[in-house]
PDB file of C-alpha atoms in Angstrom:
ATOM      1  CA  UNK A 285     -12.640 -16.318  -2.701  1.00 77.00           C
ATOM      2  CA  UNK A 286     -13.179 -15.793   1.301  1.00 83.00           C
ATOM      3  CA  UNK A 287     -10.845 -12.430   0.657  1.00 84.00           C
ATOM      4  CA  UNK A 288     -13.457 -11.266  -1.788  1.00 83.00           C
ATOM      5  CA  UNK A 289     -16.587 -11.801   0.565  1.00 82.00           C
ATOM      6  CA  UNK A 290     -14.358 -10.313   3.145  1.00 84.00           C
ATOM      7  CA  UNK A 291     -14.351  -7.418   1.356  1.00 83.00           C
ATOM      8  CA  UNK A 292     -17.692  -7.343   0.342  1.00 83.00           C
ATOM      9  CA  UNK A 293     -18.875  -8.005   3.532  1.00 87.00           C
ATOM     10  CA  UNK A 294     -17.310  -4.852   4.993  1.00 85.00           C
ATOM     11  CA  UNK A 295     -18.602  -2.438   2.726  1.00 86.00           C
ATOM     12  CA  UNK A 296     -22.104  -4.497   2.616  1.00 85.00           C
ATOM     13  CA  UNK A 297     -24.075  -1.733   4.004  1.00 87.00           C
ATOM     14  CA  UNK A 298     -23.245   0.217   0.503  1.00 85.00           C
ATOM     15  CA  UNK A 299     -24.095  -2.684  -1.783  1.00 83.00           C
ATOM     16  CA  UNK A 300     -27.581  -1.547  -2.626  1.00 85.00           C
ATOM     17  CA  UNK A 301     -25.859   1.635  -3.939  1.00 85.00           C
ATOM     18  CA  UNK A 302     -24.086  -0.535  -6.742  1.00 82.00           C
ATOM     19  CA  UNK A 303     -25.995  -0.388 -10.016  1.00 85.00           C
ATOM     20  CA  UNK A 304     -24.690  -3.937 -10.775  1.00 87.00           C
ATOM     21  CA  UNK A 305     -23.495  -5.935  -7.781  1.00 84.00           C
ATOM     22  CA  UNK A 306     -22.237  -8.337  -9.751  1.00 86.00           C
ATOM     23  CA  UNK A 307     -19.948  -6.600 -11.603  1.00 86.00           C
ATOM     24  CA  UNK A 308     -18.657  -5.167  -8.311  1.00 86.00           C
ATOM     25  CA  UNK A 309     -17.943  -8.825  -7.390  1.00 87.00           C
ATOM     26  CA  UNK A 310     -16.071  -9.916 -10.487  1.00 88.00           C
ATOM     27  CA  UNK A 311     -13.998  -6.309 -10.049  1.00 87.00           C
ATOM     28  CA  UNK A 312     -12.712  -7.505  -6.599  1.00 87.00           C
ATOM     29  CA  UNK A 313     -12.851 -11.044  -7.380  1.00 88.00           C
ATOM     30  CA  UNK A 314     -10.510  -9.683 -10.740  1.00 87.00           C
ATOM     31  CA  UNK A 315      -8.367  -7.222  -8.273  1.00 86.00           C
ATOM     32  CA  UNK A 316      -7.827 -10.070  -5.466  1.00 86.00           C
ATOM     33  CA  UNK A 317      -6.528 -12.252  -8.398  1.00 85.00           C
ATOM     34  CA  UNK A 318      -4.263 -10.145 -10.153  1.00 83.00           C
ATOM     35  CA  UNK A 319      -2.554  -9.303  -6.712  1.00 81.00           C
ATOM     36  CA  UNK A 320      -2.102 -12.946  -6.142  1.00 82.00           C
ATOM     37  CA  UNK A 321      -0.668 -13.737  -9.275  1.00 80.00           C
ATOM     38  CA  UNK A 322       1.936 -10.544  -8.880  1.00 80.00           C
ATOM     39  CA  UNK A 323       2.976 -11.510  -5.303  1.00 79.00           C
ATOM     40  CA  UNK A 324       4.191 -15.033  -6.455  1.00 74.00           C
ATOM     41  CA  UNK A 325       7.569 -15.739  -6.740  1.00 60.00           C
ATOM     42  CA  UNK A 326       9.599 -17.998  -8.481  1.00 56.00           C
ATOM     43  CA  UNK A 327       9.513 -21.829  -7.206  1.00 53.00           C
ATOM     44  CA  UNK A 328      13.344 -22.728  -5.589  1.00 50.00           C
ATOM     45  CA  UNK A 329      13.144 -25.060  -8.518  1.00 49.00           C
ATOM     46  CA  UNK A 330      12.830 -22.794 -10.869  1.00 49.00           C
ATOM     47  CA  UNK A 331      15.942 -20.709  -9.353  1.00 51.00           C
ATOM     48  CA  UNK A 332      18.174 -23.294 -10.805  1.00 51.00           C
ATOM     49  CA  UNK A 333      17.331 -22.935 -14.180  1.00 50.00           C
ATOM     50  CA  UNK A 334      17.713 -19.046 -14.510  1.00 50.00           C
ATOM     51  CA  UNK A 335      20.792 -17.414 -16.631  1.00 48.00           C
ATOM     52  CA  UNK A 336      22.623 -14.527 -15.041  1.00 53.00           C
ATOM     53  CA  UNK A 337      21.231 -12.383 -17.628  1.00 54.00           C
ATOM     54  CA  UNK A 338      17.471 -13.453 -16.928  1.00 58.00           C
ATOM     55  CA  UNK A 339      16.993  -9.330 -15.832  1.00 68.00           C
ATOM     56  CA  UNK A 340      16.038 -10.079 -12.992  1.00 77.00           C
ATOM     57  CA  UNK A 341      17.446  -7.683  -9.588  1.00 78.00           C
ATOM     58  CA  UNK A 342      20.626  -8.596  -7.785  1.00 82.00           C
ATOM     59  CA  UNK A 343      20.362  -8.849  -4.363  1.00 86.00           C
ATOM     60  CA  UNK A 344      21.202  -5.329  -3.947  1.00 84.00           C
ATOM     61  CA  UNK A 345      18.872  -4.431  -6.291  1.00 86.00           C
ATOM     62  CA  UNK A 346      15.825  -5.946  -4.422  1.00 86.00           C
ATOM     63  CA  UNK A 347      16.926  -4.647  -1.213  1.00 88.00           C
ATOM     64  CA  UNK A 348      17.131  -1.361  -1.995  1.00 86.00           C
ATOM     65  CA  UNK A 349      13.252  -1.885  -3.792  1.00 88.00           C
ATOM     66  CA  UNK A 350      12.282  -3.341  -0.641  1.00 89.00           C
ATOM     67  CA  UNK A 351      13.856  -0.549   1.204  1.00 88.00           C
ATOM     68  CA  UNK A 352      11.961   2.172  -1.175  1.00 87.00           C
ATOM     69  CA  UNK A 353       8.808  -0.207  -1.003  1.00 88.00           C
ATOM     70  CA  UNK A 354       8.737   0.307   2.790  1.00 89.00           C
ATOM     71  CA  UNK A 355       9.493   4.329   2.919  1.00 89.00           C
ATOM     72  CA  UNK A 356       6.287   4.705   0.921  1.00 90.00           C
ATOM     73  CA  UNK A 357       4.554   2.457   2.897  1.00 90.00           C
ATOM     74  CA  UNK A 358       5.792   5.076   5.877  1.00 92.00           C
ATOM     75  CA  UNK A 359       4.612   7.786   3.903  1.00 92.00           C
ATOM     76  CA  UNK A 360       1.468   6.721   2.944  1.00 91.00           C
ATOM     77  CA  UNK A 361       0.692   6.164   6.607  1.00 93.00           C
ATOM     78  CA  UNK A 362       1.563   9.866   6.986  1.00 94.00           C
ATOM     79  CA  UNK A 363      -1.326  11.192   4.679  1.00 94.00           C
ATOM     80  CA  UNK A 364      -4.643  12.497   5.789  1.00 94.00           C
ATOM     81  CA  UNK A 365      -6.929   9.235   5.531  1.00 92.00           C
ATOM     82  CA  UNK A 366      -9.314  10.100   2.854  1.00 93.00           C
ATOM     83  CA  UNK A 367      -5.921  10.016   0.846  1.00 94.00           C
ATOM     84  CA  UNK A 368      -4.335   7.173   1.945  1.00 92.00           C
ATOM     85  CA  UNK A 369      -7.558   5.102   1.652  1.00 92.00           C
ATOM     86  CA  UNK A 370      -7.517   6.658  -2.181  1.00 93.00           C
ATOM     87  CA  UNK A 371      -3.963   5.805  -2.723  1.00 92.00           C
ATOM     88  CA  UNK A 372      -4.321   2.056  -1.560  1.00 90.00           C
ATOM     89  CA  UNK A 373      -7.723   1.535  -3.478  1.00 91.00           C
ATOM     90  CA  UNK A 374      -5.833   2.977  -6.769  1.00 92.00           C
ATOM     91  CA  UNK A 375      -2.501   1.724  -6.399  1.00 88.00           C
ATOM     92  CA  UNK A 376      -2.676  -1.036  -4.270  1.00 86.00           C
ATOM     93  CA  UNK A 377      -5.893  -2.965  -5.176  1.00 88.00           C
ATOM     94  CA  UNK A 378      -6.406  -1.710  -8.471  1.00 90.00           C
ATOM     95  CA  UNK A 379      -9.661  -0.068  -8.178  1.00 92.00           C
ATOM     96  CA  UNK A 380     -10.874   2.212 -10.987  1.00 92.00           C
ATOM     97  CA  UNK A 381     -11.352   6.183 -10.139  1.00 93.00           C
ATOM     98  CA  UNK A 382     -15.143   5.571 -10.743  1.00 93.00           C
ATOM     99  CA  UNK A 383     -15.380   2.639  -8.363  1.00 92.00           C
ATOM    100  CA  UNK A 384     -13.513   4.460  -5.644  1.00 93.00           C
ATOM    101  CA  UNK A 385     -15.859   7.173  -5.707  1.00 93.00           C
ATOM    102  CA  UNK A 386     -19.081   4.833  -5.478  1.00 91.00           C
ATOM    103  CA  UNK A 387     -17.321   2.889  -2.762  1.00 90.00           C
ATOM    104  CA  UNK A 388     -16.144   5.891  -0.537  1.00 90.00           C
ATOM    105  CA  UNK A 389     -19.399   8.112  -1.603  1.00 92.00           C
ATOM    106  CA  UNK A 390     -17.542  10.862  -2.819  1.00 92.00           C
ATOM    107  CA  UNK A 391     -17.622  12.539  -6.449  1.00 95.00           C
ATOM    108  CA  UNK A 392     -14.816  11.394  -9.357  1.00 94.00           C
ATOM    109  CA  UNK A 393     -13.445  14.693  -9.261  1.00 96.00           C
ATOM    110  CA  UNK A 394     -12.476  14.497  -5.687  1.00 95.00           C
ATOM    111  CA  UNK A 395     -11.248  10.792  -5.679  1.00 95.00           C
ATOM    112  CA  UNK A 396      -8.520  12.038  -8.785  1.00 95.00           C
ATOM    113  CA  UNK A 397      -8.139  15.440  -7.025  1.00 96.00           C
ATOM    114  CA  UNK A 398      -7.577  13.484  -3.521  1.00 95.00           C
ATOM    115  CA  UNK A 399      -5.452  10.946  -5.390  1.00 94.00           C
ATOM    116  CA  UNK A 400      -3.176  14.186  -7.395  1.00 95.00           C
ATOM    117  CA  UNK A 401      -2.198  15.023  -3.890  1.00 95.00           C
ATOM    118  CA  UNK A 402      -1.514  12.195  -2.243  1.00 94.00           C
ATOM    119  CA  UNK A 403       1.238  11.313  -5.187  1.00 93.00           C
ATOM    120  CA  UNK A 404       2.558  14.289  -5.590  1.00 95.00           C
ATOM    121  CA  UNK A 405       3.142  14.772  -1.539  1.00 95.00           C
ATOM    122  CA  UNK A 406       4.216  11.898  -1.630  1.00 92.00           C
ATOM    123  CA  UNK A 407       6.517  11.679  -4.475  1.00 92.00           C
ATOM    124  CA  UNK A 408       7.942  15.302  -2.980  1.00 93.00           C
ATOM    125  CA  UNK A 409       8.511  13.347   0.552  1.00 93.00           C
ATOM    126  CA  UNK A 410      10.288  10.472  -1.106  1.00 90.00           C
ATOM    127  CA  UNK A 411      12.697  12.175  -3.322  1.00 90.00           C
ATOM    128  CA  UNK A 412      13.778  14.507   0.189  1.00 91.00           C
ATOM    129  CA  UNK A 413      13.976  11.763   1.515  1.00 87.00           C
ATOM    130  CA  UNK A 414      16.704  10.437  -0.931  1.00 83.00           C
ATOM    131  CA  UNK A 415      18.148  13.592  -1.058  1.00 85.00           C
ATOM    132  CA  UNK A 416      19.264  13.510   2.440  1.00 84.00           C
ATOM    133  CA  UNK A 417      20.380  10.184   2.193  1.00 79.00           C
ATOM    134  CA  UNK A 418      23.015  11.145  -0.081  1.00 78.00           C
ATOM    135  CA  UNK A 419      24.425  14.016   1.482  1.00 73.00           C
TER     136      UNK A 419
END
């Protein structure tokens, strides 16, 4: 909960511009959640019990996701910052396009136009950068 008034404190000079404040509170308060519940990991209890085949990564695996996880990360930090504060509303936090564009002030055909570019730069970036890797 103090994450969500964190958030809503910062952008409370815009709140009056919200048709429904309090659906813009359940939307983070939904957001915050949803992170939460995808950063957990399993209990060392629970490591016990797993079969080999339980799908999930080998060590390898992960560290190569972590590895990927962390070059976007780089690149995202690279993009102009109307972008990169698109790209980690959208694909970070889990905003919706239209929420986005009330939040930052722009129009919804500038948040998915900004957003189209910041992917595709930096998907382009990201597979270079894999492609030099390997040679």
């Amino acid at each position: 909960m103090q994450e969500a008034f964190l958030k809503l404190w910062y952008i409370r000079g815009k709140l009056d511009g919200y048709h429904s404040v309090e659906a813009l509170v359940m939307q983070v308060t939904k957001n915050l959640t949803l992170d939460k519940l995808r950063a957990r990991r399993p209990e060392a209890s629970d490591i016990g019990t797993l079969s080999l085949d339980s799908g999930l990564p080998s060590p390898a695996e992960q560290l190569e996701q972590q590895d990927a996880a962390a070059r976007i990360r780089r690149l995202i930090a690279q993009l102009p910052s109307v972008q990169q504060t698109i790209i980690r509303m959208k694909d970070i936090e889990g905003y919706e396009i239209a929420e986005i564009a009330e939040i930052t002030g722009s129009q919804v055909e500038a948040v998915r136009s900004n957003l189209s570019r910041a992917r595709k730069r930096i998907r382009e970036q990201f597979l270079q950068l894999n492609k030099q890797e390997q040679l």
